[in-house]
Coordinates of C-alpha atoms in Angstrom, one line a residue:
Chain F
M1 CA 0.0 0.0 0.0
A2 CA 1.6 3.3 -1.1
F3 CA 0.1 6.7 -0.2
S4 CA -0.6 9.1 -3.0
T5 CA -2.0 12.0 -1.0
I6 CA -0.8 12.7 2.5
S7 CA -2.6 15.2 4.7
I8 CA -0.7 16.7 7.6
L9 CA -2.9 18.3 10.2
G10 CA -0.8 20.8 12.1
V11 CA 2.3 21.9 10.2
G12 CA 4.6 22.8 13.1
L13 CA 8.0 21.3 14.0
L14 CA 6.8 17.6 13.6
G15 CA 4.2 18.2 10.8
G16 CA 6.6 20.3 8.8
S17 CA 9.4 17.8 9.3
I18 CA 7.2 15.0 8.1
G19 CA 6.6 16.9 4.8
L20 CA 10.3 17.7 4.4
A21 CA 11.4 14.1 5.2
A22 CA 8.8 12.6 2.8
K23 CA 10.1 14.8 0.0
A24 CA 13.7 14.0 0.9
A25 CA 12.9 10.3 0.9
G26 CA 11.5 10.6 -2.6
I27 CA 8.0 9.5 -1.7
N28 CA 5.9 10.1 -4.8
C29 CA 2.9 11.9 -3.3
R30 CA 1.0 15.1 -3.0
I31 CA 1.2 16.7 0.5
K32 CA -1.7 18.8 1.9
G33 CA -1.2 20.7 5.1
Y34 CA -3.6 22.3 7.6
G35 CA -2.5 25.0 10.0
H36 CA -4.5 27.0 12.5
R37 CA -2.6 30.2 11.5
A38 CA -2.3 31.4 7.9
S39 CA 1.3 32.5 8.6
T40 CA 2.3 28.9 9.6
V41 CA 0.7 27.5 6.5
Q42 CA 2.5 30.1 4.4
R43 CA 5.8 29.3 5.9
A44 CA 5.3 25.5 5.4
L45 CA 4.6 26.2 1.7
E46 CA 7.7 28.4 1.4
I47 CA 10.1 25.8 2.8
G48 CA 8.5 23.1 0.6
A49 CA 7.1 21.0 3.5
I50 CA 3.7 20.9 1.8
D51 CA 2.3 21.3 -1.7
E52 CA -1.0 22.8 -0.7
G53 CA -2.1 24.6 2.4
T54 CA -5.4 25.4 4.0
S55 CA -6.8 26.6 7.3
D56 CA -9.8 24.2 7.1
P57 CA -8.9 20.7 8.3
K58 CA -11.9 19.2 6.4
D59 CA -10.4 20.6 3.2
A60 CA -7.0 19.2 4.1
V61 CA -8.2 15.6 4.4
R62 CA -10.4 15.4 1.4
S63 CA -9.1 12.8 -1.1
A64 CA -6.1 12.0 1.2
D65 CA -5.3 8.3 1.7
L66 CA -3.0 9.0 4.7
V67 CA -3.9 11.6 7.4
V68 CA -1.4 12.4 10.1
L69 CA -2.6 14.3 13.2
C70 CA 0.2 16.6 14.3
T71 CA -1.5 19.1 16.5
P72 CA -1.1 19.2 20.3
V73 CA -2.7 16.2 22.0
G74 CA -5.4 18.4 23.5
V75 CA -6.7 19.4 20.0
F76 CA -7.2 15.7 18.9
P77 CA -10.8 15.2 20.2
G78 CA -12.2 18.2 18.5
L79 CA -10.3 17.5 15.3
L80 CA -11.4 13.8 15.1
Q81 CA -15.0 14.9 15.6
E82 CA -14.8 17.6 12.9
L83 CA -13.1 15.4 10.3
G84 CA -15.2 12.3 10.2
E85 CA -17.4 12.9 7.2
S86 CA -14.7 14.5 5.1
L87 CA -12.4 11.5 5.2
S88 CA -12.2 9.3 2.1
P89 CA -13.4 5.7 2.4
G90 CA -10.3 3.6 3.0
A91 CA -8.3 6.5 4.3
V92 CA -5.6 5.6 6.9
V93 CA -5.4 8.0 9.9
T94 CA -2.4 8.1 12.2
D95 CA -1.0 10.6 14.7
V96 CA 2.2 11.8 16.4
G97 CA 0.9 12.2 19.9
S98 CA 3.0 11.6 23.0
T99 CA 0.1 9.8 24.7
K100 CA -1.8 7.0 23.0
R101 CA -4.7 5.6 25.0
S102 CA -7.1 8.6 24.5
V103 CA -6.5 9.2 20.8
V104 CA -6.7 5.4 20.0
R105 CA -10.0 5.2 22.0
L106 CA -11.5 8.3 20.4
A107 CA -10.4 7.4 16.9
E108 CA -11.6 3.8 17.1
A109 CA -15.0 4.9 18.5
G110 CA -15.5 8.0 16.4
L111 CA -14.0 7.7 12.9
P112 CA -16.1 6.4 10.0
K113 CA -16.3 2.6 9.6
L114 CA -14.4 2.6 6.3
T115 CA -11.4 4.4 7.6
H116 CA -8.5 2.8 9.5
F117 CA -6.7 4.3 12.5
V118 CA -3.2 3.4 13.6
G119 CA -1.6 5.1 16.7
S120 CA 2.0 6.2 16.2
H121 CA 4.5 8.0 18.5
P122 CA 7.5 9.1 16.5
M123 CA 10.0 9.9 19.2
A124 CA 11.7 12.9 17.6
G125 CA 11.5 16.6 18.2
S126 CA 13.0 19.0 20.6
E127 CA 12.0 21.6 23.2
R128 CA 11.6 24.0 20.2
R129 CA 8.3 24.5 18.6
G130 CA 7.2 25.8 15.2
V131 CA 7.7 25.0 11.5
E132 CA 10.8 27.2 11.4
Y133 CA 12.6 24.4 13.2
A134 CA 11.4 21.7 10.8
R135 CA 14.1 19.4 9.4
A136 CA 14.1 16.7 6.8
D137 CA 16.4 14.6 9.0
L138 CA 14.4 15.0 12.2
F139 CA 13.3 11.3 12.2
Q140 CA 16.6 9.7 11.1
N141 CA 17.5 6.8 13.4
A142 CA 14.9 7.8 15.9
M143 CA 12.3 5.3 17.2
C144 CA 8.7 5.2 16.3
I145 CA 6.3 3.4 18.6
L146 CA 3.2 1.9 16.9
T147 CA 0.3 1.1 19.2
P148 CA -2.1 -1.3 17.5
T149 CA -5.1 -2.9 19.2
E150 CA -7.2 -5.9 18.3
R151 CA -9.3 -3.6 16.2
T152 CA -6.3 -2.3 14.1
H153 CA -6.4 -3.1 10.3
A154 CA -3.3 -5.2 9.6
A155 CA -2.6 -3.8 6.2
S156 CA -2.9 -0.2 7.5
L157 CA -0.6 -1.0 10.4
Q158 CA 2.0 -2.3 8.0
A159 CA 1.6 0.7 5.6
V160 CA 2.0 3.2 8.5
G161 CA 5.1 1.4 9.7
E162 CA 6.6 1.5 6.3
F163 CA 5.9 5.2 6.0
W164 CA 7.8 5.9 9.2
Q165 CA 10.6 3.6 8.0
Q166 CA 10.8 5.6 4.8
L167 CA 11.4 8.7 6.9
G168 CA 14.4 6.9 8.6
M169 CA 12.7 5.6 11.7
R170 CA 13.2 2.3 13.6
L171 CA 9.9 0.7 14.7
T172 CA 8.7 -0.9 17.9
T173 CA 5.2 -1.9 19.0
L174 CA 3.4 -1.5 22.3
D175 CA -0.2 -1.6 23.4
P176 CA -1.5 1.9 24.1
D177 CA -1.7 1.5 27.9
T178 CA 1.9 0.1 28.1
H179 CA 3.1 2.9 25.9
D180 CA 1.5 5.5 28.2
R181 CA 2.8 3.8 31.4
L182 CA 6.4 3.5 30.1
L183 CA 6.5 7.0 28.6
A184 CA 5.3 8.5 31.9
D185 CA 8.4 7.0 33.5
V186 CA 11.0 7.9 30.9
S187 CA 9.6 11.1 29.4
H188 CA 6.8 12.8 31.3
L189 CA 8.3 12.3 34.8
P190 CA 11.7 13.7 33.8
H191 CA 9.9 16.7 32.5
A192 CA 7.9 17.2 35.7
V193 CA 11.1 16.7 37.8
A194 CA 13.1 19.1 35.7
A195 CA 10.4 21.8 36.1
A196 CA 10.2 21.2 39.8
L197 CA 14.0 21.4 40.2
V198 CA 13.8 24.9 38.5
W199 CA 10.8 26.0 40.5
M200 CA 12.1 25.2 44.0
Q201 CA 15.4 27.1 43.7
E202 CA 16.2 30.3 45.5
E203 CA 17.4 33.1 43.3
T204 CA 20.9 33.1 45.0
A205 CA 21.2 29.3 44.4
L206 CA 20.6 29.8 40.6
G207 CA 23.7 32.0 40.5
L208 CA 25.7 29.0 41.6
T209 CA 24.4 26.5 39.0
G210 CA 26.8 25.0 36.4
K211 CA 26.5 22.8 33.3
G212 CA 25.2 19.9 35.4
F213 CA 22.1 21.8 36.5
L214 CA 21.4 23.1 33.0
D215 CA 21.7 19.5 31.6
T216 CA 19.5 18.1 34.3
T217 CA 16.8 20.7 33.6
R218 CA 17.0 21.0 29.9
V219 CA 13.8 19.2 29.1
A220 CA 11.9 21.7 31.3
G221 CA 12.4 24.2 28.4
G222 CA 9.4 22.9 26.4
D223 CA 6.0 24.6 25.7
G224 CA 3.7 24.6 28.8
G225 CA 0.5 24.1 26.8
L226 CA 1.8 21.0 25.0
W227 CA 3.0 19.5 28.2
R228 CA -0.2 20.4 30.1
D229 CA -2.1 18.4 27.5
I230 CA 0.3 15.4 28.0
F231 CA 0.1 15.6 31.8
L232 CA -3.7 15.8 31.9
D233 CA -4.2 13.2 29.3
N234 CA -1.9 10.7 31.0
R235 CA -2.4 11.8 34.5
D236 CA -3.0 8.4 36.1
H237 CA 0.3 7.1 34.9
V238 CA 2.2 10.3 35.5
L239 CA 0.9 10.4 39.1
A240 CA 2.0 6.8 39.5
S241 CA 5.5 7.6 38.2
I242 CA 5.8 10.6 40.5
G243 CA 4.8 8.3 43.4
R244 CA 7.5 5.8 42.5
L245 CA 10.1 8.5 42.2
K246 CA 9.1 9.7 45.7
Q247 CA 9.4 6.2 47.0
T248 CA 12.9 5.9 45.5
L249 CA 13.9 9.2 47.1
T250 CA 12.5 8.0 50.4
H251 CA 14.7 4.9 50.2
L252 CA 17.7 7.2 49.6
E253 CA 16.7 9.4 52.6
G254 CA 16.7 6.3 54.7
L255 CA 20.3 5.4 53.7
M256 CA 21.4 8.9 54.6
E257 CA 19.5 9.0 57.9
R258 CA 21.0 5.7 58.9
Q259 CA 24.4 6.9 57.6
D260 CA 24.7 3.6 55.8
G261 CA 27.7 4.6 53.7
Q262 CA 28.3 1.2 52.1
T263 CA 24.8 0.7 50.8
L264 CA 24.7 4.4 49.7
A265 CA 27.9 4.1 47.6
Q266 CA 26.6 0.9 46.1
W267 CA 23.3 2.5 45.3
L268 CA 25.0 5.4 43.6
D269 CA 27.5 3.2 41.7
A270 CA 24.7 1.0 40.5
A271 CA 22.8 4.0 39.1
A272 CA 26.0 5.3 37.4
A273 CA 26.7 1.8 35.9
R274 CA 23.1 1.4 34.7
R275 CA 23.3 4.7 32.9
E276 CA 26.7 3.9 31.4
D277 CA 25.3 0.7 30.1
L278 CA 22.3 2.6 28.6
V279 CA 24.7 5.1 26.9
R280 CA 26.7 2.3 25.4
R281 CA 23.5 0.7 24.0
K282 CA 22.3 4.0 22.5
V283 CA 25.6 4.5 20.8
Q284 CA 25.4 1.0 19.4
E285 CA 21.9 1.6 18.1
L286 CA 23.0 4.7 16.3
E287 CA 26.0 2.9 14.8
S288 CA 24.0 -0.1 13.6
Chain P
M1 CA 51.6 37.1 49.3
A2 CA 52.9 34.8 46.5
F3 CA 53.3 31.1 47.1
S4 CA 56.7 29.5 46.3
T5 CA 56.0 25.9 47.2
I6 CA 52.5 24.5 46.6
S7 CA 51.5 21.1 48.0
I8 CA 48.7 19.2 46.3
L9 CA 47.2 16.5 48.4
G10 CA 45.4 14.1 46.0
V11 CA 46.6 14.4 42.4
G12 CA 43.4 13.2 40.6
L13 CA 41.3 15.2 38.2
L14 CA 41.1 18.3 40.3
G15 CA 44.6 18.1 41.9
G16 CA 46.3 17.3 38.6
S17 CA 44.4 20.1 36.9
I18 CA 45.5 22.6 39.6
G19 CA 49.2 21.7 38.9
L20 CA 48.7 22.0 35.1
A21 CA 46.8 25.2 35.4
A22 CA 49.4 26.8 37.8
K23 CA 52.2 25.9 35.3
A24 CA 50.2 27.2 32.4
A25 CA 49.5 30.5 34.3
G26 CA 53.2 30.9 34.7
I27 CA 53.1 30.9 38.5
N28 CA 56.7 30.7 39.6
C29 CA 56.6 27.9 42.2
R30 CA 57.6 24.4 43.0
I31 CA 54.7 21.9 43.1
K32 CA 54.8 18.9 45.4
G33 CA 52.1 16.2 45.0
Y34 CA 50.8 13.4 47.2
G35 CA 48.9 10.5 45.9
H36 CA 47.6 7.4 47.7
R37 CA 48.7 5.2 44.7
A38 CA 52.2 5.3 43.3
S39 CA 50.9 4.9 39.7
T40 CA 48.8 8.1 40.1
V41 CA 51.8 10.0 41.4
Q42 CA 53.9 8.7 38.5
R43 CA 51.3 9.8 36.0
A44 CA 51.0 13.3 37.6
L45 CA 54.8 13.6 37.3
E46 CA 54.7 12.4 33.6
I47 CA 52.2 15.0 32.5
G48 CA 54.0 17.7 34.3
A49 CA 51.3 18.5 36.9
I50 CA 53.8 18.2 39.8
D51 CA 57.5 18.6 40.1
E52 CA 57.9 16.2 43.0
G53 CA 55.7 13.3 44.1
T54 CA 55.3 11.2 47.3
S55 CA 53.0 8.7 48.8
D56 CA 53.4 10.3 52.2
P57 CA 51.2 13.4 52.8
K58 CA 53.5 14.6 55.6
D59 CA 56.4 14.7 53.1
A60 CA 54.3 16.5 50.7
V61 CA 53.4 19.5 53.0
R62 CA 56.9 20.0 54.4
S63 CA 58.2 23.5 53.5
A64 CA 55.0 24.2 51.5
D65 CA 53.5 27.7 51.9
L66 CA 50.2 26.7 50.2
V67 CA 48.6 23.3 50.8
V68 CA 45.5 22.3 48.8
L69 CA 43.4 19.3 50.0
C70 CA 42.1 17.6 46.8
T71 CA 41.2 14.1 48.1
P72 CA 37.5 13.0 48.5
V73 CA 35.7 14.9 51.3
G74 CA 35.6 11.7 53.4
V75 CA 39.4 11.6 53.6
F76 CA 39.8 15.1 54.9
P77 CA 39.4 14.3 58.7
G78 CA 42.2 11.7 58.7
L79 CA 44.4 13.9 56.5
L80 CA 44.0 17.0 58.6
Q81 CA 44.9 15.1 61.8
E82 CA 47.9 13.5 60.2
L83 CA 49.3 16.7 58.7
G84 CA 49.3 19.0 61.7
E85 CA 52.9 18.9 62.9
S86 CA 54.4 18.7 59.4
L87 CA 53.0 22.0 58.3
S88 CA 55.3 25.0 58.2
P89 CA 54.5 27.9 60.4
G90 CA 52.6 30.5 58.3
A91 CA 51.4 27.9 55.8
V92 CA 48.1 28.5 54.2
V93 CA 45.8 25.5 53.8
T94 CA 42.8 25.4 51.5
D95 CA 40.7 22.6 49.9
V96 CA 38.5 21.8 46.9
G97 CA 35.7 20.0 48.8
S98 CA 32.1 20.1 47.6
T99 CA 30.9 20.6 51.2
K100 CA 32.3 23.2 53.5
R101 CA 31.0 23.2 57.0
S102 CA 32.8 20.0 58.2
V103 CA 36.2 20.8 56.7
V104 CA 36.2 24.4 57.9
R105 CA 35.2 23.3 61.4
L106 CA 37.8 20.5 61.5
A107 CA 40.6 22.7 60.1
E108 CA 39.9 25.6 62.4
A109 CA 39.8 23.4 65.4
G110 CA 42.6 21.0 64.5
L111 CA 45.4 22.8 62.5
P112 CA 48.3 24.4 64.3
K113 CA 47.9 27.9 65.5
L114 CA 50.4 29.4 63.1
T115 CA 48.8 28.0 60.0
H116 CA 45.8 29.6 58.2
F117 CA 42.9 27.7 56.7
V118 CA 40.6 29.1 54.0
G119 CA 37.8 27.0 52.6
S120 CA 37.4 26.9 48.8
H121 CA 35.0 25.2 46.4
P122 CA 36.3 25.5 42.9
M123 CA 33.2 24.6 40.9
A124 CA 34.9 22.7 38.1
G125 CA 35.3 19.0 37.2
S126 CA 33.2 16.4 35.5
E127 CA 31.7 13.1 36.1
R128 CA 35.1 11.7 35.2
R129 CA 37.7 10.9 37.7
G130 CA 41.5 10.5 37.7
V131 CA 44.6 12.4 36.7
E132 CA 44.3 11.2 33.1
Y133 CA 41.4 13.6 32.7
A134 CA 43.4 16.6 34.2
R135 CA 43.4 19.7 32.1
A136 CA 45.2 23.1 32.4
D137 CA 42.0 24.9 31.4
L138 CA 39.6 23.1 33.7
F139 CA 39.1 26.2 35.9
Q140 CA 38.9 28.8 33.1
N141 CA 35.8 31.0 33.6
A142 CA 34.4 28.7 36.3
M143 CA 33.3 30.0 39.7
C144 CA 35.2 29.4 43.0
I145 CA 33.3 29.9 46.2
L146 CA 35.4 31.0 49.2
T147 CA 33.9 30.3 52.6
P148 CA 35.6 32.5 55.2
T149 CA 34.5 32.7 58.8
E150 CA 35.2 35.3 61.5
R151 CA 38.3 33.3 62.3
T152 CA 39.8 33.4 58.8
H153 CA 43.1 35.3 58.3
A154 CA 42.4 38.2 56.0
A155 CA 45.7 38.1 54.1
S156 CA 45.4 34.4 53.6
L157 CA 41.9 34.7 52.2
Q158 CA 43.1 37.3 49.8
A159 CA 46.1 35.2 48.7
V160 CA 43.9 32.0 48.2
G161 CA 41.4 34.1 46.1
E162 CA 44.2 35.5 44.0
F163 CA 45.6 32.0 43.4
W164 CA 42.2 30.7 42.1
Q165 CA 42.0 33.9 39.9
Q166 CA 45.4 33.1 38.5
L167 CA 44.0 29.7 37.4
G168 CA 41.2 31.6 35.5
M169 CA 38.4 31.4 38.1
R170 CA 35.8 34.0 39.1
L171 CA 35.3 34.4 42.9
T172 CA 32.3 34.6 45.1
T173 CA 32.0 34.3 48.9
L174 CA 29.5 32.5 51.1
D175 CA 29.6 31.4 54.8
P176 CA 30.1 27.6 55.0
D177 CA 26.5 26.9 56.1
T178 CA 24.9 28.9 53.3
H179 CA 27.3 27.3 50.8
D180 CA 26.2 23.8 51.9
R181 CA 22.5 24.7 51.9
L182 CA 22.6 26.2 48.4
L183 CA 24.8 23.5 46.9
A184 CA 22.5 20.9 48.3
D185 CA 19.7 22.5 46.2
V186 CA 21.6 23.1 42.9
S187 CA 24.1 20.2 42.9
H188 CA 23.6 17.4 45.5
L189 CA 19.8 17.2 44.9
P190 CA 20.0 17.0 41.1
H191 CA 22.5 14.2 41.5
A192 CA 20.2 12.3 43.9
V193 CA 17.2 12.8 41.6
A194 CA 19.2 11.7 38.5
A195 CA 20.3 8.5 40.3
A196 CA 16.7 7.9 41.5
L197 CA 15.3 8.4 37.9
V198 CA 17.7 5.8 36.6
W199 CA 17.0 3.4 39.5
M200 CA 13.3 3.4 39.2
Q201 CA 13.1 2.5 35.5
E202 CA 11.9 -0.9 34.2
E203 CA 14.3 -2.5 31.7
T204 CA 11.7 -2.1 28.9
A205 CA 11.3 1.6 29.6
L206 CA 15.1 2.2 29.3
G207 CA 14.8 1.0 25.7
L208 CA 12.5 3.9 24.9
T209 CA 14.7 6.6 26.4
G210 CA 16.0 9.4 24.1
K211 CA 18.5 12.2 24.4
G212 CA 16.2 14.0 26.9
F213 CA 16.5 11.2 29.5
L214 CA 20.3 10.9 29.0
D215 CA 20.7 14.7 29.6
T216 CA 18.4 14.7 32.6
T217 CA 20.4 11.8 34.2
R218 CA 24.0 12.8 33.1
V219 CA 25.1 13.9 36.5
A220 CA 24.2 10.4 37.9
G221 CA 27.4 9.2 36.1
G222 CA 29.8 10.3 38.9
D223 CA 31.7 8.1 41.3
G224 CA 29.6 6.5 44.1
G225 CA 32.2 6.8 46.8
L226 CA 32.8 10.6 46.2
W227 CA 29.1 11.3 46.2
R228 CA 28.5 9.1 49.3
D229 CA 30.9 11.3 51.2
I230 CA 29.1 14.5 50.0
F231 CA 25.6 13.1 50.8
L232 CA 26.7 11.9 54.3
D233 CA 28.7 15.0 55.1
N234 CA 25.9 17.4 54.0
R235 CA 23.0 15.1 54.9
D236 CA 20.8 17.6 56.9
H237 CA 20.7 20.0 53.9
V238 CA 20.4 17.3 51.3
L239 CA 17.5 15.8 53.2
A240 CA 15.9 19.3 53.4
S241 CA 16.4 19.7 49.6
I242 CA 14.8 16.3 48.9
G243 CA 11.9 17.3 51.2
R244 CA 11.4 20.6 49.3
L245 CA 11.5 18.8 45.9
K246 CA 8.9 16.3 47.2
Q247 CA 6.6 19.2 48.3
T248 CA 7.0 20.8 44.8
L249 CA 6.0 17.6 43.2
T250 CA 3.0 17.3 45.6
H251 CA 1.9 20.7 44.3
L252 CA 2.2 19.5 40.8
E253 CA 0.2 16.3 41.6
G254 CA -2.5 18.5 43.0
L255 CA -2.8 20.5 39.8
M256 CA -3.1 17.2 37.8
E257 CA -5.6 15.7 40.2
R258 CA -7.8 18.8 40.1
Q259 CA -7.3 18.9 36.3
D260 CA -6.4 22.6 36.7
G261 CA -5.1 23.0 33.1
Q262 CA -4.7 26.7 33.2
T263 CA -2.5 26.8 36.4
L264 CA -0.6 23.7 35.2
A265 CA 0.3 25.4 31.9
Q266 CA 1.3 28.6 33.7
W267 CA 3.4 26.5 36.2
L268 CA 5.2 24.7 33.3
D269 CA 5.7 27.9 31.3
A270 CA 7.1 29.7 34.4
A271 CA 9.7 27.0 34.9
A272 CA 10.7 27.0 31.2
A273 CA 11.0 30.9 31.3
R274 CA 13.1 30.8 34.5
R275 CA 15.4 28.3 33.0
E276 CA 15.7 30.3 29.7
D277 CA 16.6 33.3 31.7
L278 CA 19.2 31.3 33.6
V279 CA 20.8 30.1 30.3
R280 CA 20.9 33.7 29.1
R281 CA 22.7 34.9 32.2
K282 CA 25.2 32.0 32.0
V283 CA 26.0 32.8 28.4
Q284 CA 26.5 36.5 29.4
E285 CA 28.9 35.4 32.2
L286 CA 31.0 33.4 29.8
E287 CA 31.1 36.2 27.3
S288 CA 32.0 38.9 29.9

């Protein structure tokens, strides 16, 4: 299954990069883009990320055989409701959302019977936002998580996977709930912690920070609205992740209170070794 | 006051770099180095970080007019006790420890009357350890915190400050307790959190980590023994810092539980803006 008309809903950093990467990969298709702001659509046209632009999402999906939702997660419900009757029969719909349970549930319940939804989470991007940061190589070597359910159309799942692979991505598959639980641990929690570490500092303390503090808190630099959507949409798992971090810190507090230096050093060394091992694996992935 | 014989106790990353930086700055002095291991002393001699090496700290401080304690913080008490009678009258003693209350208290109580202690915390280094990573430019543009008390000898304070400035450092002054409290917030807590974030992950989750997770946890890569010393020595302040982080996370949990999207987005945006502002100031510091 090859797509001949791709509709990108939301031509920001991710949407714009999908257009650029599809062109760079030589995918022979027409790319239609929807943007909330006319200036964004204009900019996406100028950099060649899309062939046609519109500020009406219904226009953007008409005659498309692949529709990619690239707006913030909080906009998905309204968008899915609005699109329904404009989608072509047989159209495949996917998304780039950082949370998967809600969009999969909404799409499977709300989209027309003859369309096929496949949840995707291409793990690329940056704390920057906007089509001006779009790059054709944004997805190269990054991982895309597909989140099929028992209702997912097999041929559509395969076609969406091949599309991400054409953009340079490696694929993995998780069910939507496992995805949301694990991403709460490795992505949403680090963001929450980084923001909290910035928040709690006295002004004088900030003057003493070095490169370590800036690295630890880098992910706190993202857009508040985008992350609000993620935190609220995935709040049960994020709350559980925060709870587990607090428990881990309570364990550390106990070691310090009991002045158990031997266990404390082992605990710290084990964390360092586990991270070293992770870095080694990531380097191998990039080299393979 | 210019120093003619400098004794570096502990010729690892920091001690070795002090030797290299003093030579590079053209300071006209003889540098004696003590190392626990003969191989480390040999390596420090080979790279020209020291002019003379010994595995006996008493030897290393004889006739020195500046002594710099560069061992892990946990070794300071034994070292200070051992050195006492070998120090020259008038010798200035300083250190590079990441915590300051205990070393200042021990040195002021235990060193001979005719010697002068000045607490220093040159904020340079890396998660790497060992003289093989020593660099002449390690201190360039970094900050050194001096921690004088009412008992500190004014001329010695000034001489130690000038020494760090000659190595390229900017100076600031804090009392030992304020130092330990603020460093718990901006340095020791981030290390504890980074280690906890690594510890709590399931193996499957680690496979999904990206650059953000590696940045957030980079500081967890340090040596467990060194950090054990810091956590135990500064445990009251580190425990307070962990407590304040937990409170901040509890506030965030409340926003999520109440689904207060507006306050949540503001809270996240404020953290992002505060960090942006910090990055701007750090860039200005480096350019000035």
